[in-house]
Amino acid sequence: MIRAFDAFSLPVLRWLDPEDAHRLAIQGLRFLPPVKPRTDDPKLAVRAFGLNFPNPIGMAAGFDKSAEVPDALLRLGFGFVEIGSVTPKPQAGNPRPRLFRLERDEAVINRMGFNNDGAEVALRRLAARAANGGIVGVNVGANKDSPDRVADYVKLIETFAPVASYFTVNVSSPNTPGLRNLQEGALLDDLLGRVIDARERVRQKAGDTPVLLKIAPDLSLAQLDDVVQVARSRRVDGMIVSNTTIARPSTLREEMRAKEPGGLSGRPLFRLSTRMVAETYVRVEGAFPLIGVGGVDSGGAALTKIRAGASLIQLYSSLVYKGLGLVDEIKRDLTSTLLRTGRDSLSEIVGADAATLTAEDWPGM
């Protein structure tokens, strides 16, 4: 079914304006038949953040911003889905056009600006599907015009704790002015302190909801030192490495399109984001797991990200070019690798190459 869907939809969607294509993809998934997903090989199971993932492949935030199709994505074989970014109030985002394909680079540039239906609508949708099970995380962000952005994060934690499998605190989007400043030491410490306090306040009613921090790939190593130190001292449950980059590699072939402002994702982000996974892994020293995201478009890329230090991975931009069949392809490749090497789980190779990667020359951007 997925192969047939990809064969029909990919040429059609690539012909359309990228944002119109995205909207059509969401609508198509809303009408996906409620088929039961194929059971994953037990060797692909991952335990992280106190949660049991059937496989390590997740849909990254940004695709299903307002929790319209998490169950359809889970049925397509994802091990988990992250909705959002959600903001307290509905938000239109930046003016269109704001989403661009770099076809020859298998990349995407976006400057969406946290467009979403708002917390009330997303909460209603997640509450309606709560009995369905599956791991659905909620990526939270601040409204652009908020007078107190930290208060926005706190409010969202309190609002979504009963229905979120985990939270991702997104302070790394380049498309909300000033948001990345929240990655800086004292500001980040205050934000995470208040977020963790909010989680603790609702724990008795909502249960224990892991809190993850999502960072930019454009941090210097000194900045990364500070971020990891704050994350560890505030006892977050994990980190996601990384968001999109504002850098533009000299190797990009779509030179005119590459001049568009916004965050770059897809294949050109792979080396930088993977290096940042390795750098983060060695600094975390096993205190919590990492999710690796950025340019994963094959089983080999997923394996590289895991060996760099990621316990789980996420996809999004690669699906634009490879289709939904990529999820099963990656799972097959990971299973084959485990069988070929005589290993029982992916946890045995997490971070195996981290030290080697951190000793290499910095990836050219």
mmCIF file of C-alpha atoms in Angstrom, residues 9-282:
data_model
loop_
_atom_site.group_PDB
_atom_site.id
_atom_site.type_symbol
_atom_site.label_atom_id
_atom_site.label_comp_id
_atom_site.label_asym_id
_atom_site.label_seq_id
_atom_site.Cartn_x
_atom_site.Cartn_y
_atom_site.Cartn_z
ATOM 1 C CA SER A 9 1.690 10.756 -4.769
ATOM 2 C CA LEU A 10 5.370 11.703 -5.073
ATOM 3 C CA PRO A 11 5.220 12.973 -8.684
ATOM 4 C CA VAL A 12 1.976 14.819 -7.982
ATOM 5 C CA LEU A 13 3.166 16.409 -4.751
ATOM 6 C CA ARG A 14 6.514 17.479 -6.247
ATOM 7 C CA TRP A 15 4.623 19.259 -9.042
ATOM 8 C CA LEU A 16 2.715 21.385 -6.540
ATOM 9 C CA ASP A 17 3.856 24.364 -4.473
ATOM 10 C CA PRO A 18 5.655 22.838 -1.456
ATOM 11 C CA GLU A 19 3.210 24.157 1.134
ATOM 12 C CA ASP A 20 0.186 23.143 -0.929
ATOM 13 C CA ALA A 21 1.765 19.691 -1.321
ATOM 14 C CA HIS A 22 2.243 19.440 2.427
ATOM 15 C CA ARG A 23 -1.384 20.349 3.054
ATOM 16 C CA LEU A 24 -2.514 17.742 0.499
ATOM 17 C CA ALA A 25 -0.329 15.099 2.167
ATOM 18 C CA ILE A 26 -1.942 15.822 5.527
ATOM 19 C CA GLN A 27 -5.403 15.553 3.990
ATOM 20 C CA GLY A 28 -4.471 12.274 2.315
ATOM 21 C CA LEU A 29 -3.252 10.798 5.593
ATOM 22 C CA ARG A 30 -6.502 11.783 7.295
ATOM 23 C CA PHE A 31 -8.285 9.347 4.969
ATOM 24 C CA LEU A 32 -5.742 6.545 5.279
ATOM 25 C CA PRO A 33 -7.520 3.238 5.986
ATOM 26 C CA PRO A 34 -7.145 2.166 9.641
ATOM 27 C CA VAL A 35 -4.879 -0.773 8.825
ATOM 28 C CA LYS A 36 -2.850 -2.379 11.589
ATOM 29 C CA PRO A 37 0.883 -1.745 11.138
ATOM 30 C CA ARG A 38 3.229 -4.656 10.587
ATOM 31 C CA THR A 39 4.828 -5.779 13.846
ATOM 32 C CA ASP A 40 8.424 -4.578 14.174
ATOM 33 C CA ASP A 41 11.346 -6.903 14.762
ATOM 34 C CA PRO A 42 11.916 -7.001 18.542
ATOM 35 C CA LYS A 43 15.591 -6.219 17.923
ATOM 36 C CA LEU A 44 14.555 -2.701 16.849
ATOM 37 C CA ALA A 45 12.850 -1.915 20.162
ATOM 38 C CA VAL A 46 14.395 0.951 22.126
ATOM 39 C CA ARG A 47 13.851 1.998 25.721
ATOM 40 C CA ALA A 48 14.588 5.670 26.303
ATOM 41 C CA PHE A 49 13.283 8.437 28.577
ATOM 42 C CA GLY A 50 11.308 5.767 30.439
ATOM 43 C CA LEU A 51 9.348 4.929 27.268
ATOM 44 C CA ASN A 52 9.277 1.770 25.164
ATOM 45 C CA PHE A 53 9.641 2.528 21.450
ATOM 46 C CA PRO A 54 8.760 -0.309 19.027
ATOM 47 C CA ASN A 55 11.405 0.996 16.611
ATOM 48 C CA PRO A 56 13.771 3.998 16.598
ATOM 49 C CA ILE A 57 12.307 5.877 13.606
ATOM 50 C CA GLY A 58 10.241 8.960 14.454
ATOM 51 C CA MET A 59 8.426 11.621 12.475
ATOM 52 C CA ALA A 60 10.065 14.917 13.368
ATOM 53 C CA ALA A 61 8.143 17.976 14.458
ATOM 54 C CA GLY A 62 7.069 20.322 11.693
ATOM 55 C CA PHE A 63 5.101 17.851 9.606
ATOM 56 C CA ASP A 64 1.998 17.466 11.791
ATOM 57 C CA LYS A 65 2.036 20.821 13.530
ATOM 58 C CA SER A 66 -1.464 20.653 14.991
ATOM 59 C CA ALA A 67 -1.916 16.932 15.753
ATOM 60 C CA GLU A 68 -4.109 16.132 12.754
ATOM 61 C CA VAL A 69 -2.650 12.739 11.764
ATOM 62 C CA PRO A 70 -0.454 11.166 14.472
ATOM 63 C CA ASP A 71 -2.283 7.833 14.343
ATOM 64 C CA ALA A 72 -2.013 7.596 10.564
ATOM 65 C CA LEU A 73 1.737 8.130 10.847
ATOM 66 C CA LEU A 74 2.042 5.460 13.530
ATOM 67 C CA ARG A 75 0.133 3.042 11.288
ATOM 68 C CA LEU A 76 2.644 3.733 8.523
ATOM 69 C CA GLY A 77 5.387 2.252 10.688
ATOM 70 C CA PHE A 78 6.885 5.137 12.620
ATOM 71 C CA GLY A 79 7.993 4.162 16.109
ATOM 72 C CA PHE A 80 6.898 7.536 17.420
ATOM 73 C CA VAL A 81 5.516 10.853 16.214
ATOM 74 C CA GLU A 82 6.293 14.364 17.402
ATOM 75 C CA ILE A 83 3.577 16.933 16.743
ATOM 76 C CA GLY A 84 4.074 20.694 16.756
ATOM 77 C CA SER A 85 5.567 23.101 17.277
ATOM 78 C CA VAL A 86 2.441 24.108 19.191
ATOM 79 C CA THR A 87 2.068 27.606 20.638
ATOM 80 C CA PRO A 88 -0.472 28.729 23.249
ATOM 81 C CA LYS A 89 -2.412 30.876 20.793
ATOM 82 C CA PRO A 90 -3.114 30.033 17.132
ATOM 83 C CA GLN A 91 -0.507 31.563 14.870
ATOM 84 C CA ALA A 92 -0.487 32.188 11.118
ATOM 85 C CA GLY A 93 3.281 32.150 10.835
ATOM 86 C CA ASN A 94 5.364 34.082 8.350
ATOM 87 C CA PRO A 95 4.067 35.291 4.962
ATOM 88 C CA ARG A 96 4.071 32.880 2.034
ATOM 89 C CA PRO A 97 6.082 31.705 0.203
ATOM 90 C CA ARG A 98 7.959 30.259 3.172
ATOM 91 C CA LEU A 99 8.789 26.688 2.137
ATOM 92 C CA PHE A 100 11.237 25.863 -0.667
ATOM 93 C CA ARG A 101 12.568 22.668 -2.226
ATOM 94 C CA LEU A 102 16.196 22.476 -3.292
ATOM 95 C CA GLU A 103 15.617 19.561 -5.647
ATOM 96 C CA ARG A 104 19.183 18.873 -6.776
ATOM 97 C CA ASP A 105 20.401 19.003 -3.179
ATOM 98 C CA GLU A 106 17.543 16.914 -1.744
ATOM 99 C CA ALA A 107 17.074 19.709 0.759
ATOM 100 C CA VAL A 108 14.375 22.049 2.055
ATOM 101 C CA ILE A 109 14.466 25.616 3.328
ATOM 102 C CA ASN A 110 11.627 26.764 5.550
ATOM 103 C CA ARG A 111 10.753 29.942 7.393
ATOM 104 C CA MET A 112 7.307 28.841 8.510
ATOM 105 C CA GLY A 113 7.335 30.690 11.831
ATOM 106 C CA PHE A 114 5.495 28.255 14.119
ATOM 107 C CA ASN A 115 2.237 28.306 12.140
ATOM 108 C CA ASN A 116 -0.268 26.107 13.982
ATOM 109 C CA ASP A 117 -3.867 25.901 15.188
ATOM 110 C CA GLY A 118 -2.957 26.684 18.795
ATOM 111 C CA ALA A 119 -2.961 24.714 22.037
ATOM 112 C CA GLU A 120 -6.713 24.401 22.470
ATOM 113 C CA VAL A 121 -7.269 22.695 19.108
ATOM 114 C CA ALA A 122 -4.223 20.427 19.385
ATOM 115 C CA LEU A 123 -5.197 19.417 22.924
ATOM 116 C CA ARG A 124 -8.683 18.467 21.800
ATOM 117 C CA ARG A 125 -7.284 16.270 19.023
ATOM 118 C CA LEU A 126 -4.756 14.545 21.271
ATOM 119 C CA ALA A 127 -7.341 13.945 23.987
ATOM 120 C CA ALA A 128 -9.657 12.333 21.421
ATOM 121 C CA ARG A 129 -6.978 9.821 20.373
ATOM 122 C CA ALA A 130 -5.456 9.223 23.825
ATOM 123 C CA ALA A 131 -6.860 5.692 24.131
ATOM 124 C CA ASN A 132 -5.196 4.637 20.875
ATOM 125 C CA GLY A 133 -1.753 4.239 22.425
ATOM 126 C CA GLY A 134 1.511 4.815 20.644
ATOM 127 C CA ILE A 135 4.172 7.374 21.503
ATOM 128 C CA VAL A 136 3.173 10.907 20.514
ATOM 129 C CA GLY A 137 5.425 13.711 21.728
ATOM 130 C CA VAL A 138 4.499 17.389 21.815
ATOM 131 C CA ASN A 139 6.976 19.988 20.597
ATOM 132 C CA VAL A 140 6.250 23.289 22.352
ATOM 133 C CA GLY A 141 7.165 26.830 21.346
ATOM 134 C CA ALA A 142 6.380 30.434 22.193
ATOM 135 C CA ASN A 143 4.097 32.793 20.311
ATOM 136 C CA LYS A 144 5.997 35.378 18.282
ATOM 137 C CA ASP A 145 4.274 38.310 20.004
ATOM 138 C CA SER A 146 4.338 36.833 23.513
ATOM 139 C CA PRO A 147 5.363 39.284 26.258
ATOM 140 C CA ASP A 148 6.746 36.362 28.304
ATOM 141 C CA ARG A 149 8.002 33.486 26.203
ATOM 142 C CA VAL A 150 9.070 31.371 29.166
ATOM 143 C CA ALA A 151 5.514 31.605 30.515
ATOM 144 C CA ASP A 152 4.295 30.224 27.172
ATOM 145 C CA TYR A 153 6.409 27.093 27.616
ATOM 146 C CA VAL A 154 5.233 26.660 31.196
ATOM 147 C CA LYS A 155 1.599 26.994 30.164
ATOM 148 C CA LEU A 156 2.016 24.396 27.426
ATOM 149 C CA ILE A 157 3.640 21.901 29.790
ATOM 150 C CA GLU A 158 0.743 22.242 32.198
ATOM 151 C CA THR A 159 -1.807 22.024 29.370
ATOM 152 C CA PHE A 160 -0.480 18.996 27.492
ATOM 153 C CA ALA A 161 0.984 16.874 30.311
ATOM 154 C CA PRO A 162 -2.066 14.551 30.483
ATOM 155 C CA VAL A 163 -1.876 13.680 26.753
ATOM 156 C CA ALA A 164 1.825 14.007 25.793
ATOM 157 C CA SER A 165 4.128 10.983 25.764
ATOM 158 C CA TYR A 166 7.008 13.452 26.078
ATOM 159 C CA PHE A 167 7.724 17.147 25.588
ATOM 160 C CA THR A 168 10.274 18.809 23.359
ATOM 161 C CA VAL A 169 11.250 22.322 24.393
ATOM 162 C CA ASN A 170 12.009 24.006 21.079
ATOM 163 C CA VAL A 171 14.337 26.982 21.533
ATOM 164 C CA SER A 172 16.240 26.362 18.300
ATOM 165 C CA SER A 173 13.959 27.361 15.435
ATOM 166 C CA PRO A 174 15.622 30.131 13.398
ATOM 167 C CA ASN A 175 12.267 31.477 12.190
ATOM 168 C CA THR A 176 10.968 33.211 15.336
ATOM 169 C CA PRO A 177 13.081 36.329 15.994
ATOM 170 C CA GLY A 178 15.096 36.059 19.209
ATOM 171 C CA LEU A 179 13.994 32.502 20.025
ATOM 172 C CA ARG A 180 17.492 31.027 19.752
ATOM 173 C CA ASN A 181 18.655 33.438 22.453
ATOM 174 C CA LEU A 182 16.903 31.094 24.894
ATOM 175 C CA GLN A 183 19.749 28.617 24.307
ATOM 176 C CA GLU A 184 22.124 30.955 26.159
ATOM 177 C CA GLY A 185 23.267 29.940 29.660
ATOM 178 C CA ALA A 186 21.266 31.983 32.179
ATOM 179 C CA LEU A 187 18.182 32.243 29.960
ATOM 180 C CA LEU A 188 18.196 28.497 29.267
ATOM 181 C CA ASP A 189 18.705 27.721 32.938
ATOM 182 C CA ASP A 190 15.686 29.837 33.883
ATOM 183 C CA LEU A 191 13.548 28.336 31.118
ATOM 184 C CA LEU A 192 14.378 24.707 31.926
ATOM 185 C CA GLY A 193 14.029 25.330 35.648
ATOM 186 C CA ARG A 194 10.518 26.686 35.207
ATOM 187 C CA VAL A 195 9.569 23.983 32.705
ATOM 188 C CA ILE A 196 10.731 21.172 35.016
ATOM 189 C CA ASP A 197 8.920 22.828 37.931
ATOM 190 C CA ALA A 198 5.731 22.904 35.845
ATOM 191 C CA ARG A 199 6.159 19.221 34.971
ATOM 192 C CA GLU A 200 6.574 18.385 38.648
ATOM 193 C CA ARG A 201 3.470 20.370 39.629
ATOM 194 C CA VAL A 202 1.250 18.317 37.327
ATOM 195 C CA ARG A 203 3.038 14.974 37.810
ATOM 196 C CA GLN A 204 0.540 13.624 40.352
ATOM 197 C CA LYS A 205 -2.374 14.268 38.013
ATOM 198 C CA ALA A 206 -0.743 13.664 34.643
ATOM 199 C CA GLY A 207 2.016 11.157 35.352
ATOM 200 C CA ASP A 208 5.711 11.441 34.623
ATOM 201 C CA THR A 209 6.206 13.180 31.255
ATOM 202 C CA PRO A 210 9.792 13.290 29.949
ATOM 203 C CA VAL A 211 11.142 16.718 28.941
ATOM 204 C CA LEU A 212 13.609 16.941 26.037
ATOM 205 C CA LEU A 213 15.551 19.956 24.782
ATOM 206 C CA LYS A 214 15.978 20.561 21.036
ATOM 207 C CA ILE A 215 19.078 22.497 20.007
ATOM 208 C CA ALA A 216 20.401 24.180 16.878
ATOM 209 C CA PRO A 217 23.305 22.727 14.874
ATOM 210 C CA ASP A 218 24.840 26.210 14.673
ATOM 211 C CA LEU A 219 26.020 26.354 18.294
ATOM 212 C CA SER A 220 29.734 26.731 18.879
ATOM 213 C CA LEU A 221 31.348 24.005 20.956
ATOM 214 C CA ALA A 222 31.692 26.473 23.837
ATOM 215 C CA GLN A 223 27.963 27.188 23.608
ATOM 216 C CA LEU A 224 27.268 23.459 23.458
ATOM 217 C CA ASP A 225 29.306 23.001 26.637
ATOM 218 C CA ASP A 226 27.043 25.504 28.379
ATOM 219 C CA VAL A 227 23.822 24.007 26.988
ATOM 220 C CA VAL A 228 24.731 20.471 28.048
ATOM 221 C CA GLN A 229 25.829 21.666 31.481
ATOM 222 C CA VAL A 230 22.473 23.406 32.017
ATOM 223 C CA ALA A 231 20.521 20.441 30.634
ATOM 224 C CA ARG A 232 22.318 18.063 32.967
ATOM 225 C CA SER A 233 22.006 20.300 36.015
ATOM 226 C CA ARG A 234 18.290 20.755 35.389
ATOM 227 C CA ARG A 235 17.965 16.986 34.874
ATOM 228 C CA VAL A 236 16.188 17.029 31.533
ATOM 229 C CA ASP A 237 15.355 13.580 30.202
ATOM 230 C CA GLY A 238 17.036 13.939 26.823
ATOM 231 C CA MET A 239 18.094 16.169 23.938
ATOM 232 C CA ILE A 240 17.219 16.348 20.252
ATOM 233 C CA VAL A 241 20.141 17.167 17.966
ATOM 234 C CA SER A 242 19.418 19.084 15.832
ATOM 235 C CA ASN A 243 17.061 21.634 14.330
ATOM 236 C CA THR A 244 17.609 23.246 10.913
ATOM 237 C CA THR A 245 20.706 25.309 10.117
ATOM 238 C CA ILE A 246 21.030 28.924 9.019
ATOM 239 C CA ALA A 247 24.346 28.049 7.351
ATOM 240 C CA ARG A 248 24.549 27.425 3.607
ATOM 241 C CA PRO A 249 27.135 24.848 2.524
ATOM 242 C CA SER A 250 29.285 25.884 -0.427
ATOM 243 C CA THR A 251 28.379 22.577 -2.089
ATOM 244 C CA LEU A 252 24.706 23.512 -2.629
ATOM 245 C CA ARG A 253 23.806 23.304 -6.298
ATOM 246 C CA GLU A 254 20.516 25.212 -6.082
ATOM 247 C CA GLU A 255 22.406 28.477 -5.627
ATOM 248 C CA MET A 256 19.535 30.914 -6.204
ATOM 249 C CA ARG A 257 17.057 29.005 -4.048
ATOM 250 C CA ALA A 258 19.692 28.656 -1.329
ATOM 251 C CA LYS A 259 19.630 32.436 -0.864
ATOM 252 C CA GLU A 260 16.143 32.229 0.657
ATOM 253 C CA PRO A 261 16.197 33.048 4.397
ATOM 254 C CA GLY A 262 15.203 30.287 6.792
ATOM 255 C CA GLY A 263 16.357 26.970 8.158
ATOM 256 C CA LEU A 264 18.009 24.444 5.845
ATOM 257 C CA SER A 265 17.224 20.756 6.314
ATOM 258 C CA GLY A 266 17.710 17.555 4.361
ATOM 259 C CA ARG A 267 20.827 15.868 3.003
ATOM 260 C CA PRO A 268 23.194 18.897 3.246
ATOM 261 C CA LEU A 269 22.557 19.050 7.009
ATOM 262 C CA PHE A 270 23.602 15.447 7.619
ATOM 263 C CA ARG A 271 27.341 15.861 8.331
ATOM 264 C CA LEU A 272 26.959 18.898 10.605
ATOM 265 C CA SER A 273 24.022 17.504 12.571
ATOM 266 C CA THR A 274 25.735 14.124 12.975
ATOM 267 C CA ARG A 275 28.899 15.796 14.242
ATOM 268 C CA MET A 276 26.767 17.720 16.740
ATOM 269 C CA VAL A 277 25.193 14.433 17.887
ATOM 270 C CA ALA A 278 28.673 13.042 18.558
ATOM 271 C CA GLU A 279 29.820 16.215 20.319
ATOM 272 C CA THR A 280 26.703 16.200 22.484
ATOM 273 C CA TYR A 281 27.010 12.482 23.252
ATOM 274 C CA VAL A 282 30.527 12.777 24.641
#
